[in-house]
Amino acid sequence: MNYTLLTKGAPIKFLLAEDDHDDQMIFMESIHDILVPIEVSIVADGEKVLEFFKVADNPTPDVIFLDVNMPLMTGIECLKRIRKNEKFAQIPCVILSTSNSKKDIEECYKHGANLYLLKPQDYKTLTKMINMVLGLNWKEYSAPEQKSFFITEKEI
């Protein structure tokens, strides 16, 4: 069966790790244009992601969106820790960042991010990117070749 989050049959749960309030608002605006129920938990840094997982009542996210450049703990360090934790290692991690640094992209790929999305200039393109993430078959997903790992608005 082709399992996508769109066929899940229950509200989709996102965890967004983003320190910039404006980017948080753009993300929320983007998901309002998606016609499936999505619940978003927002944290401001990598340390808060790890704290989020320690709270038993918090929902296990279907997808984690990580910014690379955050205070206290970067998205890359947070990704490394998520991938080392058996309980959370299989959750899809999508990097959503303004950084197009080759080093950042390679580090995220090396440490198990599923996709690296370069933040677009407008929320409509971000909506298309999120829809693309929702349409992936995560049950049978394998990491793409590195050349397909980094996605900009030009590829959407």
Backbone as a ProteinNet text record, in pm:
[ID]
protein_1_A
[PRIMARY]
MNYTLLTKGAPIKFLLAEDDHDDQMIFMESIHDILVPIEVSIVADGEKVLEFFKVADNPTPDVIFLDVNMPLMTGIECLKRIRKNEKFAQIPCVILSTSNSKKDIEECYKHGANLYLLKPQDYKTLTKMINMVLGLNWKEYSAPEQKSFFITEKEI
[TERTIARY]
84.1	0	88.3	47.7	120.8	78.9	161.7	130.6	190.7	104.7	150.3	79	126.7	60.3	-80	-100.9	-232.6	-335.5	-289.5	-380.7	-384.9	-326.3	-314.8	-450.4	-545.6	-677.2	-691.3	-591.9	-596.1	-519.9	-537.2	-459.2	-309	-243.7	-98.9	-31.6	73.3	142.5	280.8	304.8	435.1	498.7	630.3	708.8	799.1	784.9	865.4	965	1093.1	1198.5	1250.2	1209	1238.4	1244.2	1355.5	1369.8	1315.6	1297.6	1251.7	1098.9	1043.9	898.3	831	889.8	831.3	825.4	931	931.8	830.2	810.2	705.9	568.4	544.7	415.5	394.8	499.4	488.9	458.2	521.6	494.7	348.1	298.3	159.4	63	96	13.3	10.8	123.6	133.5	47.4	48	-29.9	-180	-220.3	-363.2	-418.4	-331.5	-374.9	-379.4	-343.2	-345	-475.8	-542.9	-679.1	-688.7	-591.9	-598.6	-568.4	-620.6	-592.8	-446.8	-383.6	-243.8	-233.4	-169.6	-141.5	7.4	41.6	181.9	223	331.6	396.3	521.1	544.4	657.5	750.6	879.5	983.2	1087.7	1165.9	1256	1400.5	1436.2	1574.5	1584.6	1700.7	1723.5	1707.2	1748.1	1731	1583.2	1500.9	1356.8	1295.8	1353.1	1307.5	1327.6	1446.5	1476.2	1389.1	1363.6	1273.4	1131.2	1089.2	956.6	936.1	1038.6	1029.6	1025	1070.2	1070.4	933.9	844	711.4	617	571.8	491.1	362.7	303.4	176.1	191.9	312.6	332.7	315	250.4	229.3	359.8	373.2	488.2	463.4	553.4	529.4	542.5	467.5	480.4	601.7	632	747.2	803.8	936.5	1005.2	1068.5	1038.9	1101.6	1204.6	1329.7	1438.3	1504.2	1521.1	1605.1	1749.4	1843.3	1984.4	2039	2013.3	2072.3	1977.3	1996.3	1915.7	2008.9	1965.9	2048.1	2046.6	2138.4	2153	2193.8	2120.6	2158	2114	2207.7	2175.4	2086.5	2027.9	1947.8	2029.7	2154.6	2240.3	2269.6	2303	2328.5	2201.2	2089.4	1961.5	1932.3	1955	1935.3	2019.6	2145.7	2234.1	2174.3	2123.2	2068	1937.4	1855.9	1731.9	1765.5	1860.6	1895.5	1962.1	2017.5	2078.7	1976.2	1856.1	1752.4	1660.5	1662.7	1584	1436	1384.1	1241.2	1201.1	1292	1258.3	1336.7	1427.2	1518.4	1448.1	1330.4	1261.2	1166.7	1151.7	1064.7	1132.4	1059.2	1118.7	1161	1284.3	1337.5	1363.6	1296.2	1310.4	1377.1	1489.4	1557.5	1487.2	1452.9	1388.7	1469.6	1556.6	1654	1684.7	1733.8	1782.2	1925.5	1991.4	2130.9	2139.1	2213.3	2241.8	2390.4	2451.9	2591.5	2611.8	2706.6	2736.6	2770.6	2843.6	2881.4	2757.7	2662.4	2539.9	2459.7	2446.9	2370.2	2434.3	2565.8	2636.6	2626.6	2637.6	2626.6	2486.6	2384.9	2248.1	2225.3	2276.5	2264.1	2336	2457.5	2541.2	2475.3	2404.5	2347.6	2200.7	2151.9	2022.6	1899.7	1916.2	1797.5	1736.6	1606.3	1538.9	1534.7	1518.5	1517.7	1576.2	1623.4	1673.8	1602.8	1513	1437.3	1493.1	1529.9	1573.5	1448.1	1439.7	1320.8	1293.6	1170.7	1135.8	1105.6	1087.2	1061	916.4	823.9	683.6	615	505.3	436.9	370	331.3	266.1	362.8	486.9	585.7	614.1	618	635.4	519.1	398.9	282.7	304.6	355.3	384	489.5	591	695.7	637.9	554.6	493.7	402.4	327.7	244.1	329.1	446.6	537.2	578.6	610.9	648.3	531.6	412	293.5	266.6	305.7	279.9	383.2	490.4	593	545.4	585.1	552.9	659	634.5	734.3	757	661.4	679.3	787.8	799.7	897.3	1004.9	1016.4	1109.7	1253.4	1337.3	1481.1	1544.8	1655.4	1720.5	1748.8	1717.3	1745.2	1895.1	1931.6	2070.2	2094.9	2216.5	2246	2203.7	2212.4	2173.1	2023	1941.4	1796.8	1754.4	1847.3	1822.3	1793.2	1861.7	1852.3	1749.2	1641.7	1533.3	1512.6	1510	1481.9	1347.1	1301.9	1172.9	1177.4	1293.9	1305.3	1263.1	1282.2	1246.1	1099.2	1028.5	887.3	797.9
-118.6	0	124.5	222.6	348.5	434.3	438.2	512.5	651.5	749.4	887.2	946.5	1057.7	1122.7	1169.4	1191.3	1233.1	1121	995	881.4	828.4	900.5	855.7	837.3	923	910.3	974.2	1042	1112.4	1242.9	1336.5	1460	1431	1501.3	1488.9	1575.3	1520.9	1592.9	1635.1	1764.1	1821.2	1876.1	1864.6	1936.1	2029.8	2159.2	2260.5	2318.2	2304.6	2365.1	2485.4	2601.7	2726.4	2840.3	2913	3021.2	3155.1	3170.7	3297.9	3302.8	3399.9	3411.3	3432.5	3514.1	3537.8	3408.4	3328.1	3200.9	3103.2	3108.9	3027.1	3065.9	3195.3	3244.6	3206.8	3215.9	3177.8	3028.8	2947.5	2803.5	2778.3	2842.3	2823.3	2872	2983	3034	2933.3	2872.2	2774.9	2651.9	2602.7	2480.2	2506.4	2632	2663.2	2646.7	2649.1	2629.6	2481.8	2394	2250.2	2193.8	2114.9	2073.5	1943	1919.2	1806	1860.2	1795.7	1845.3	1822.5	1930.7	1925.6	1994.5	1926.1	1983.7	2013.2	2134.6	2175.1	2212	2151.7	2192.8	2269.7	2383.6	2468	2482.9	2463.4	2488	2578.7	2646.7	2749.8	2705.4	2584.2	2540.5	2389.8	2337	2193.4	2135.9	2209.9	2160.9	2141.8	2232.6	2223	2103.6	2065.1	1944	1823.9	1813.2	1699.8	1702.3	1822.4	1835.2	1794.6	1829.3	1793.7	1642.6	1568	1422.3	1361.1	1434.1	1382.1	1392.1	1472.4	1491.6	1384.7	1297.6	1182.2	1221.9	1333.9	1375.1	1436.9	1471.7	1531	1425.2	1463.3	1365.2	1334.3	1210.8	1175.6	1235	1318.8	1382.1	1283.5	1310.9	1235	1283.7	1412.1	1473.2	1580.7	1587.6	1693.9	1786.7	1913.8	2016.2	2088.6	2087.2	2148.9	2260.8	2374.4	2479.9	2444.2	2481.5	2452.5	2548.6	2676	2779.6	2820.1	2758.2	2791.2	2811	2890.1	2907.6	2782.8	2776.9	2671.1	2536.3	2487.1	2362.7	2374.3	2358.2	2370.8	2255.8	2274.8	2169.6	2045.4	2063.5	1949.3	1868	1934.2	1862.8	1793.4	1859.7	1800.5	1677.9	1687	1574.2	1454.4	1479.2	1370.5	1299.8	1377	1318.5	1243.2	1295.9	1226	1090.5	1088.7	965.2	861.8	905.7	812.5	753.4	808.7	763.3	665.4	539.1	435.6	469.7	533.8	565.1	666.6	755.7	863.3	859	765.2	761.5	746.7	685.9	661.6	774.2	874.2	986.6	1064.9	1091.2	1170.9	1309	1346.4	1478.3	1555.4	1667.7	1753.4	1882	1913.1	2039.2	2147.9	2255.7	2371	2491.9	2538.3	2638.1	2738.2	2853.7	2951.4	2920.8	2832.3	2800	2711	2758.6	2673.6	2638.1	2641.9	2606.4	2459.1	2432.1	2294.4	2210.2	2269.9	2198.6	2159.4	2252.6	2222.6	2112.3	2122.1	2023.2	1885	1878.6	1750.3	1692.2	1777.5	1731.2	1674.7	1742.2	1695.6	1562.7	1550.5	1425.4	1312.6	1341.2	1241.5	1192.7	1280	1244.9	1202.8	1177.4	1111.1	1196.1	1322.1	1399.1	1334.3	1343.8	1283.1	1375	1503.6	1604.4	1733.3	1816.4	1948.8	2048	2127.4	2226.2	2365.2	2432.9	2571.6	2657.6	2734.8	2816	2904.8	2898.6	2981.8	3125	3209.4	3350.6	3379.1	3287.6	3315.5	3192	3214.5	3104.9	3009.3	3055	2965.5	2857.5	2894.3	2794	2700.7	2755.3	2670.2	2571.8	2615.2	2526.1	2410.9	2440.6	2335.1	2238.5	2291.1	2205.4	2114	2169	2088.5	1982.4	2018.2	1919.3	1807.2	1841.5	1739.9	1643.9	1698.8	1616.2	1525.8	1579.5	1501.9	1388.8	1408.5	1309.9	1199.7	1206.7	1101.6	975.9	861.6	734	706.8	750.2	741.6	599.4	510.2	370.6	301.1	338.9	275.7	374.4	481.2	587.6	545.1	572.2	557.5	690.1	717.6	847	864.3	979.4	1002.8	1017.3	1009.3	1040.7	1183.7	1213.1	1344.7	1456.5	1434.7	1540.5	1568.4	1472.1	1490.3	1528.6	1534.5	1560.8	1708.8	1796.4	1941.5	1995.5	2056.2	2103.4	2252.8	2325.5	2469.2	2494.1	2618	2648.6	2627.2	2625.6	2601.2	2459.4	2364.5	2225.3	2195.6	2287.3	2265.4	2308.9
0	0	0	-73.6	-79.8	39.6	142.7	263.3	254.5	252.8	264.2	385.1	429.7	542.3	503.1	373	326.3	338.8	345	358	501.4	592.4	731.2	799.5	768.1	828	964.4	1011.9	1140.5	1122.8	1213.9	1199.8	1191.2	1102.5	1083.8	1188.9	1250.1	1357.3	1309.4	1313.3	1280.3	1407.1	1413.7	1513.9	1436.1	1458.8	1391.8	1490.8	1460.7	1542.6	1465.2	1508.8	1437.7	1537.9	1539.7	1637.1	1587.9	1459.3	1403.4	1403.7	1476.5	1489.5	1353.9	1267.3	1135.2	1053.8	1060.2	988.2	1046.5	1178	1239.4	1183.9	1173.3	1124.1	977.2	896.7	755.6	743.2	825.3	824.4	858.2	961.8	1003.2	895	831.3	722.2	606.9	579.7	470.6	496.7	618.5	643.5	644.1	662.2	656.4	515.7	415	276.7	238.1	329.4	302.8	356.7	275.7	308	387	473.8	566.3	705.6	808.1	943.5	983.8	1026.1	1068.7	1203.9	1297	1428.4	1434.1	1472.9	1476	1617.8	1663	1787.3	1745.8	1808.1	1771.5	1891.2	1864.8	1964.5	1900.9	1984.3	1933.7	1912.4	1956.6	1938	1954.6	1925.6	1932.4	2071.9	2173.4	2310	2343	2293.7	2319.3	2245.3	2131.5	2062.7	2154.3	2210.7	2298.8	2424.1	2477.4	2592.1	2554.2	2433.5	2383.6	2389.1	2349.6	2347.8	2487.5	2586.5	2723.7	2791.5	2735.7	2795.2	2740.3	2827.2	2786.5	2713.9	2751.2	2690.1	2551.6	2512.4	2380.5	2272.3	2162.4	2055.4	1981.6	1937.3	1854.5	1715.8	1669	1538.8	1423.7	1317.3	1193.6	1114.7	1127	1060.8	1152.9	1157.4	1230.6	1127.1	1137.6	1052.9	1138.9	1095.8	1171.7	1093	1157	1101.2	1137	1053.2	1081.4	1185.6	1166.4	1251.1	1362.3	1478.9	1596.5	1714.9	1812.6	1932.2	2020.1	2111.9	2212.1	2153.2	2054.4	1987.5	1841.7	1751.8	1609.2	1563	1447.3	1387.8	1356.4	1318.8	1286.8	1412.5	1522.5	1647.9	1696.3	1683.1	1721.9	1635.5	1506.8	1415.2	1457.8	1491.8	1536.9	1658.3	1752.6	1875.5	1849.6	1760.1	1724.5	1663.1	1573.4	1503	1594.5	1707	1802.9	1899.2	1903.9	1996.3	1922.5	1962.9	1895.2	1885.9	1987.4	1991.4	1883.2	1847.8	1754.9	1623.7	1610.8	1496.4	1362.2	1359.9	1233.1	1191.2	1274.9	1238.4	1125.8	1017.4	909.7	960.4	927.8	962.6	834	822.4	706.4	751.6	691.5	721.3	641.5	708.6	645.9	688.8	599.2	640.5	529.8	568.7	470.9	429.3	501.7	471.2	347.9	249.4	134.1	131.1	247.7	263.8	229.6	143.3	104.4	227.3	320.8	443.4	524	541.6	616.1	546.9	416	339.9	354	339.2	350.5	491.5	593.2	731.7	759.6	712	733.3	661.9	542.2	467.3	540.7	583.5	652.4	781.7	849.2	979.8	972.9	853.2	840.8	819	779.1	743.2	618.8	606.7	492.4	371.6	397	291.2	346.3	256	292.4	202.1	259.3	184.1	211.5	106.2	120	132.9	240.7	264.7	143.7	94.4	-20.8	21.7	-77.1	-52.4	-10.8	-43.9	-13.1	43.7	110.6	179.2	81.3	-38.1	-134.2	-182.1	-203.4	-242.1	-125.4	-5.1	113.1	124	94.1	94.9	-3	-121.1	-219.9	-166.6	-99.7	-43.2	64.9	150.5	256.8	195.7	93.1	23.9	-35.2	-86.2	-139.2	-27	89.7	205	244.3	243.8	280	181	56.3	-47.4	-58.4	18.6	13	85	34	96.3	202.8	324.5	431.4	480.4	459.6	502	420	293.7	205.2	161.7	235.7	198.3	225.3	130.9	154.1	116.5	177.3	153.3	4.6	-47.6	-189.7	-212.8	-338.2	-370.5	-325.2	-293.7	-238.3	-333.1	-462.8	-556.9	-552.6	-507.6	-495.7	-354.4	-264.5	-122.8	-97	-167.4	-149.7	-249.2	-197.7	-283.3	-260.7	-370.9	-364.9	-432	-426.6	-489.1	-640.5	-700.9	-844.8	-880.3	-787.3	-813.6	-786.8	-725.9	-690.8	-803.2
[MASK]
++++++++++++++++++++++++++++++++++++++++++++++++++++++++++++++++++++++++++++++++++++++++++++++++++++++++++++++++++++++++++++++++++++++++++++++++++++++++++++

